[in-house]
Structures are given as structure tokens and as C-alpha cells.
PDB file of C-alpha atoms in Angstrom:
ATOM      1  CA  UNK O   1      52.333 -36.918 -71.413  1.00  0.00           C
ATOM      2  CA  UNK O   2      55.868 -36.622 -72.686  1.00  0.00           C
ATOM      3  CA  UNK O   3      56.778 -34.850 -69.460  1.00  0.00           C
ATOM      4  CA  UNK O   4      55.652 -37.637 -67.684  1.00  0.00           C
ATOM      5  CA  UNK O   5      57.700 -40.117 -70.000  1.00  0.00           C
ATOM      6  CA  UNK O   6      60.961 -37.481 -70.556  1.00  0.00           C
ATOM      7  CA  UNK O   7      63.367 -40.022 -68.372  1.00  0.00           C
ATOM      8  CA  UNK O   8      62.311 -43.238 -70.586  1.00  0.00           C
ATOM      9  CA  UNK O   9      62.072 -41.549 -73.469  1.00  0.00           C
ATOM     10  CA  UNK O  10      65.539 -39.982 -73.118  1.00  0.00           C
ATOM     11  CA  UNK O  11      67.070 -43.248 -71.391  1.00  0.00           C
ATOM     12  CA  UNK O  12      66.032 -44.936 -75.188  1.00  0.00           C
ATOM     13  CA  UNK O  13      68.220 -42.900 -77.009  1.00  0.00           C
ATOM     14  CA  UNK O  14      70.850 -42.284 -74.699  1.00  0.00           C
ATOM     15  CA  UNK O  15      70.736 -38.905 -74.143  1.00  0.00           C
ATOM     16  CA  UNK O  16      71.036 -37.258 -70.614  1.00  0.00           C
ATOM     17  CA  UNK O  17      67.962 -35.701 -69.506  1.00  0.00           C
ATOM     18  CA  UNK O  18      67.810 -32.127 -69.146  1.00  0.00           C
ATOM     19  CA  UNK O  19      67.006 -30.654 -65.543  1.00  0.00           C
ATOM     20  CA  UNK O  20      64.101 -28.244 -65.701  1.00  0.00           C
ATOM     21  CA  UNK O  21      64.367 -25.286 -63.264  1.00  0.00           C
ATOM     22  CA  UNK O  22      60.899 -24.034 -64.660  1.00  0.00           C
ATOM     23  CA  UNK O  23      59.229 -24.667 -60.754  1.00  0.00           C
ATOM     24  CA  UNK O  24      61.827 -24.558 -58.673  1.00  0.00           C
ATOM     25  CA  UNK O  25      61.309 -20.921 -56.800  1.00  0.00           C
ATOM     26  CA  UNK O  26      57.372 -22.018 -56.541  1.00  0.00           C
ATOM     27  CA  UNK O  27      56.668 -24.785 -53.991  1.00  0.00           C
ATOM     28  CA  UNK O  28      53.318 -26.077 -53.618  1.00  0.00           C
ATOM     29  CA  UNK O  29      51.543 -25.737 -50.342  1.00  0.00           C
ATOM     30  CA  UNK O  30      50.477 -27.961 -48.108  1.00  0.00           C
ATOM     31  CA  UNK O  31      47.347 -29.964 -48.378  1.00  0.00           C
ATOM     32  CA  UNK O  32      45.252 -31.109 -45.616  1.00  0.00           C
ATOM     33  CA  UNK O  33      44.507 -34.592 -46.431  1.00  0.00           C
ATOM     34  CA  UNK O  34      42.363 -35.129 -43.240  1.00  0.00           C
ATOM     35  CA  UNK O  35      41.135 -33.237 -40.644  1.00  0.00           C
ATOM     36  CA  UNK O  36      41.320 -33.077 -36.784  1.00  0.00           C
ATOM     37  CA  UNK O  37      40.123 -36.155 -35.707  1.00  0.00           C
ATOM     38  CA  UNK O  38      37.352 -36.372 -32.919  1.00  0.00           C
ATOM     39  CA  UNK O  39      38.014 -38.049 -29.675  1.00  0.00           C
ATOM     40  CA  UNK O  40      35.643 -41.175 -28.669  1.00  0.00           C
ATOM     41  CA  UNK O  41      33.226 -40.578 -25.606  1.00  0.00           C
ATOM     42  CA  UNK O  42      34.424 -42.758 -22.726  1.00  0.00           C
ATOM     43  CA  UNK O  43      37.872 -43.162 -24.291  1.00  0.00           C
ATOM     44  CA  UNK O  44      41.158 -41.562 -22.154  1.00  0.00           C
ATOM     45  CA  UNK O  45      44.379 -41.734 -21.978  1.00  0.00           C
ATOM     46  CA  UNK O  46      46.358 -43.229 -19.244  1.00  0.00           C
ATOM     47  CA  UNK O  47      50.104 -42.914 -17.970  1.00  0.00           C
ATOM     48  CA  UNK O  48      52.174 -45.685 -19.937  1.00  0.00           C
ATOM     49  CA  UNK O  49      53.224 -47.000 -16.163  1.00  0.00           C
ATOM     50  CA  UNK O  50      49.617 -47.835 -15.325  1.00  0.00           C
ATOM     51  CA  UNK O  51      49.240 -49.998 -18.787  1.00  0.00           C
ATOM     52  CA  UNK O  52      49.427 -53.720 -18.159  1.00  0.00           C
ATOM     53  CA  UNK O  53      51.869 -56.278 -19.828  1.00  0.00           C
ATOM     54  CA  UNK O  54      52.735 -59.585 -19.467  1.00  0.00           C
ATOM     55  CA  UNK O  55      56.445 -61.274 -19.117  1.00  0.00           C
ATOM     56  CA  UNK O  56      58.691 -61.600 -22.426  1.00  0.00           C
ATOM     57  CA  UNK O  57      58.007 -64.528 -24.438  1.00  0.00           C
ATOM     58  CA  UNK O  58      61.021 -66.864 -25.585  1.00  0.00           C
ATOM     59  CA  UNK O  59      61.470 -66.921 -29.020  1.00  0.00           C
ATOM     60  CA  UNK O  60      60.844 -70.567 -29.754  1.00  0.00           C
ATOM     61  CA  UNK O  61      57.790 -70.762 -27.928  1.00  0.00           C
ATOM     62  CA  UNK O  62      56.651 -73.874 -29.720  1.00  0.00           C
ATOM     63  CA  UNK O  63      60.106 -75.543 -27.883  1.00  0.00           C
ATOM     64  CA  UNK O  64      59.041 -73.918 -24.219  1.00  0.00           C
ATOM     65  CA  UNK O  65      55.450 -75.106 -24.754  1.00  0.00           C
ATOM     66  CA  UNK O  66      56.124 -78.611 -25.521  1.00  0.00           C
ATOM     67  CA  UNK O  67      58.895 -78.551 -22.604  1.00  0.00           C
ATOM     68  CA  UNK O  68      56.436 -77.995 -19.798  1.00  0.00           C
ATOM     69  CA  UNK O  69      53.877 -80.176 -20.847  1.00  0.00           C
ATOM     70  CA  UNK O  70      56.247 -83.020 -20.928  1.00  0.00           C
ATOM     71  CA  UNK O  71      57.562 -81.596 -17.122  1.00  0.00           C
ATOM     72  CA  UNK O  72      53.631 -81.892 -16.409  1.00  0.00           C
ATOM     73  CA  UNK O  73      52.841 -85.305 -18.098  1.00  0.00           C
ATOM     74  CA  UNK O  74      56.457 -86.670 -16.650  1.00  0.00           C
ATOM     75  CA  UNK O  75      55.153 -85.788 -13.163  1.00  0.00           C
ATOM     76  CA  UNK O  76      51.846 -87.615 -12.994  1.00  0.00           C
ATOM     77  CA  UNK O  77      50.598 -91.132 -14.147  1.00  0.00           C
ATOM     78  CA  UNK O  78      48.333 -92.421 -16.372  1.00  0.00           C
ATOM     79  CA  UNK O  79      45.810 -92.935 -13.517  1.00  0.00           C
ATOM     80  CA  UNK O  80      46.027 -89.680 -11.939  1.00  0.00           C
ATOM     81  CA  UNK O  81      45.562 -87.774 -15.283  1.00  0.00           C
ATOM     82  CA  UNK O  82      42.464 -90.082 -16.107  1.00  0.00           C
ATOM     83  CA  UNK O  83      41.061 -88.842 -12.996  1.00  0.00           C
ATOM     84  CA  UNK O  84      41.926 -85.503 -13.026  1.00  0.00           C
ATOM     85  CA  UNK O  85      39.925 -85.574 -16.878  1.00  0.00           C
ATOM     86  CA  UNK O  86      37.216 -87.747 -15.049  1.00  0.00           C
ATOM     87  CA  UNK O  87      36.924 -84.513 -12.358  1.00  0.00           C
ATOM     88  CA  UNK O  88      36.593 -82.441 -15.320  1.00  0.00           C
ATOM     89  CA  UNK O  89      33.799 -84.422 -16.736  1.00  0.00           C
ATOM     90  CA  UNK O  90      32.189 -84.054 -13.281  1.00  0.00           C
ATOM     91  CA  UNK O  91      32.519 -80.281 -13.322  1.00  0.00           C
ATOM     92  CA  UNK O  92      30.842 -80.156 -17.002  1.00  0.00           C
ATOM     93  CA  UNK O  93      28.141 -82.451 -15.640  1.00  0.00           C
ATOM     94  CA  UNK O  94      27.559 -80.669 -12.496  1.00  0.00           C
ATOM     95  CA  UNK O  95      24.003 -79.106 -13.842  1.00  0.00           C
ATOM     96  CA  UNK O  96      22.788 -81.656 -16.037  1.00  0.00           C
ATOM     97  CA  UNK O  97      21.006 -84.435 -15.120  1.00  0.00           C
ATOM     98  CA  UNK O  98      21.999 -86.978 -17.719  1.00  0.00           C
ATOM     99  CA  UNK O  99      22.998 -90.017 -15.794  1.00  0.00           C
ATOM    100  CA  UNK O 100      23.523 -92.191 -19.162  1.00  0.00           C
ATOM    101  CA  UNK O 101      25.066 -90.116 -21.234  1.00  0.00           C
ATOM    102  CA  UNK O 102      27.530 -89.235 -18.123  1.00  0.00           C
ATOM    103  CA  UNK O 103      28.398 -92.680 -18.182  1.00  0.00           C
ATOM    104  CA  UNK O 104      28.670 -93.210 -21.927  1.00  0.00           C
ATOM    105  CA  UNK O 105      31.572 -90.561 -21.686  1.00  0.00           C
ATOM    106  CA  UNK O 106      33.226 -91.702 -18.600  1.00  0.00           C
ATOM    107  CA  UNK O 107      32.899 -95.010 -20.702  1.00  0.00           C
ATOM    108  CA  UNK O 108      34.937 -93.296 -23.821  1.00  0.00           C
ATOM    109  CA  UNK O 109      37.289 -91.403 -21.895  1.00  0.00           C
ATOM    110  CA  UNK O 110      38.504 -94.606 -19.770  1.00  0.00           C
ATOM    111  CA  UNK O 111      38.715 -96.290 -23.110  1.00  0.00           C
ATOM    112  CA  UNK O 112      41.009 -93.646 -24.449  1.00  0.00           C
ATOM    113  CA  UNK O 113      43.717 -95.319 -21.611  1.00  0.00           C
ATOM    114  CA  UNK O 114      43.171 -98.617 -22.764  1.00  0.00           C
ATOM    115  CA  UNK O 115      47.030 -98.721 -23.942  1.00  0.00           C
ATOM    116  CA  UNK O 116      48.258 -97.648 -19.895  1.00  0.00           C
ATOM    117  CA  UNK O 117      46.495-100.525 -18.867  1.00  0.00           C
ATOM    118  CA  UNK O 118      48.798-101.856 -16.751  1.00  0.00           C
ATOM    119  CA  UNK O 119      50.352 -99.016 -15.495  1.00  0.00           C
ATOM    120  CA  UNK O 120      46.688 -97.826 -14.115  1.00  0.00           C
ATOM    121  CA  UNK O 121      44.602 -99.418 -11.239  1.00  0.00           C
ATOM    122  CA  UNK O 122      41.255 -99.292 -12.717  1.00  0.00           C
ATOM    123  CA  UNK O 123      38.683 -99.805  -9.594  1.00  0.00           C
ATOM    124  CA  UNK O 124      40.808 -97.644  -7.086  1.00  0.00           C
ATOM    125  CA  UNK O 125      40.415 -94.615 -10.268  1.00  0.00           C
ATOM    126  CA  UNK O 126      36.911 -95.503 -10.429  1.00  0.00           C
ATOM    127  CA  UNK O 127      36.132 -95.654  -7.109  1.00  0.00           C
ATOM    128  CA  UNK O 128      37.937 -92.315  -6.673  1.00  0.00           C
ATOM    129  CA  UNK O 129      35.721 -90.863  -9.618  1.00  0.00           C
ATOM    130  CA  UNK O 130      32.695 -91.898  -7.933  1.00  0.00           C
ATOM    131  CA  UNK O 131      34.201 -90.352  -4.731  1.00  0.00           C
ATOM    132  CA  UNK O 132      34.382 -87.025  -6.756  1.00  0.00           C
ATOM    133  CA  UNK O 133      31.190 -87.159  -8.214  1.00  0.00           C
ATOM    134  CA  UNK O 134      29.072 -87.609  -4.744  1.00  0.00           C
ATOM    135  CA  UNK O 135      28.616 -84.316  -4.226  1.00  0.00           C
ATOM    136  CA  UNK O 136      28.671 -82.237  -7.352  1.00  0.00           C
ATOM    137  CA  UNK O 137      26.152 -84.196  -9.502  1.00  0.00           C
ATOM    138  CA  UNK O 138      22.447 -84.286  -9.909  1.00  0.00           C
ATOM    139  CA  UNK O 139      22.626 -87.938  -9.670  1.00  0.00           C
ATOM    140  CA  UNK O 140      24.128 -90.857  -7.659  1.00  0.00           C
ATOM    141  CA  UNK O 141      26.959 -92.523  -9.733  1.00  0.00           C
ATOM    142  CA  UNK O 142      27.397 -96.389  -8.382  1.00  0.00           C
ATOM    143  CA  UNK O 143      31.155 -98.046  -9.006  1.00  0.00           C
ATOM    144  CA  UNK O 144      28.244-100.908 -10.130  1.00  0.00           C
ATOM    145  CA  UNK O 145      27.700 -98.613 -13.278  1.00  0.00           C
ATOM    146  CA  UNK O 146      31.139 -98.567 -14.301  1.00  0.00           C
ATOM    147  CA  UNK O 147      31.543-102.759 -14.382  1.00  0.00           C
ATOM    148  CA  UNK O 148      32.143-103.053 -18.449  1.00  0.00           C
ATOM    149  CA  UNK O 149      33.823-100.191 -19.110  1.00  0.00           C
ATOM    150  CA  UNK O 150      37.085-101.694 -19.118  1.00  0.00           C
ATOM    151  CA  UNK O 151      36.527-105.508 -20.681  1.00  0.00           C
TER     152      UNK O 151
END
């Protein structure tokens, strides 16, 4: 224990400590901590040119994120957006046959515009909606469903 200690011990009463030569001509061999380890079945290794990877990020990606979506939402309106989120309500709808509650959303996400209400022609959106919608749902969708969506 005072071997371990010998530098503190010395350091508190300021004395140099006194190198030890006692092991120096014996050094300690070499311990195998671990051994070979086994290879996984169905696991190789490729060439480093065959690996994929994708292009550098920028280092302020939050900045180069929020730059292209305002290039995307500069580039198209209010009423093209709510029916490009309309056509994705139609693609989630495509295999359920849930006329109401198809309606109810429609209903919520046209409400969610409400404040680009002048900027966006309503009936033409809706009529291009139900346009979309002919073919890809269970159900018939009427531009006579959507009349109090927007009051």
C-alpha cells in the first residue's frame, strides 16, 4: 500500500521520490485479453469502391433545409399546395371505404387555409380534388359534399 501511495506520500513532505530500478531488466509479458474473434455466417467483406455513400452535407444543414423549403413554398400557391395535400389524402384513402370520415378530413385540412382565403379559388380546388379522387377511391366524391366546408 505505501508503494502504491510513495509519490503522495513523498510530495507531502517535500522530498523527491526515489526511482526504483528493482523491475526494470524483467518486463511482463503480454496478456491476451481476448481471443480471435469468429467471423459471422453470411457476413463478407467488400472492396471500399463498391460501398455506397451519399453527397457531403453542408455544415449548417438546419440553414440549407429551411432554404429549399422556402424555394418550394415560394414557387407554388396556397391553392396548389392544398391540392397537392388533398391528392395525398386521396392516396391514403385509396383502400378504405370511409366516405364520411374522408370528408371530415378534407373538411379540416381546407380549414387549415382558412387565413389564404383570398389568395385561393375554393370551387376550382375542389372541383380539381374531386377530379383526383374519381378514379382512385372506393367511393364517388360529389363537389355537392364539399358545400360547407368553407362558410
Amino acid at each position: 500500500m505505501l508503494r502504491y501511495y510513495q509519490k503522495e506520500i513523498g510530495n507531502l513532505f517535500n522530498r523527491k521520490p526515489q526511482t526504483s530500478n528493482f523491475f526494470s531488466g524483467v518486463q511482463a509479458p503480454a496478456y491476451a485479453v481476448m481471443g480471435q474473434a469468429k467471423p459471422d455466417s453470411g457476413v463478407t467483406i467488400g472492396e471500399t469502391q463498391n460501398l455506397p455513400f451519399t453527397d457531403v452535407l453542408p455544415d449548417d444543414l438546419i440553414e440549407a433545409v429551411t432554404k429549399s423549403t422556402d424555394l418550394v413554398s415560394n414557387q407554388n400557391d396556397p391553392s396548389s399546395e392544398l391540392v397537392s395535400e388533398a391528392g395525398n389524402l386521396i392516396e391514403a384513402y385509396k383502400d378504405v371505404d370511409n366516405k364520411q370520415e374522408f370528408i371530415t378530413l378534407i373538411g379540416i385540412l381546407v380549414g387549415s387555409y382558412k387565413r389564404f382565403q383570398e389568395q385561393i379559388d375554393l370551387p376550382a380546388a375542389l372541383s380539381r380534388v374531386v377530379e383526383i379522387s374519381k378514379d382512385k377511391l372506393k367511393f364517388t366524391v360529389a363537389l355537392s359534399d364539399f358545400q360547407n366546408i368553407w362558410a
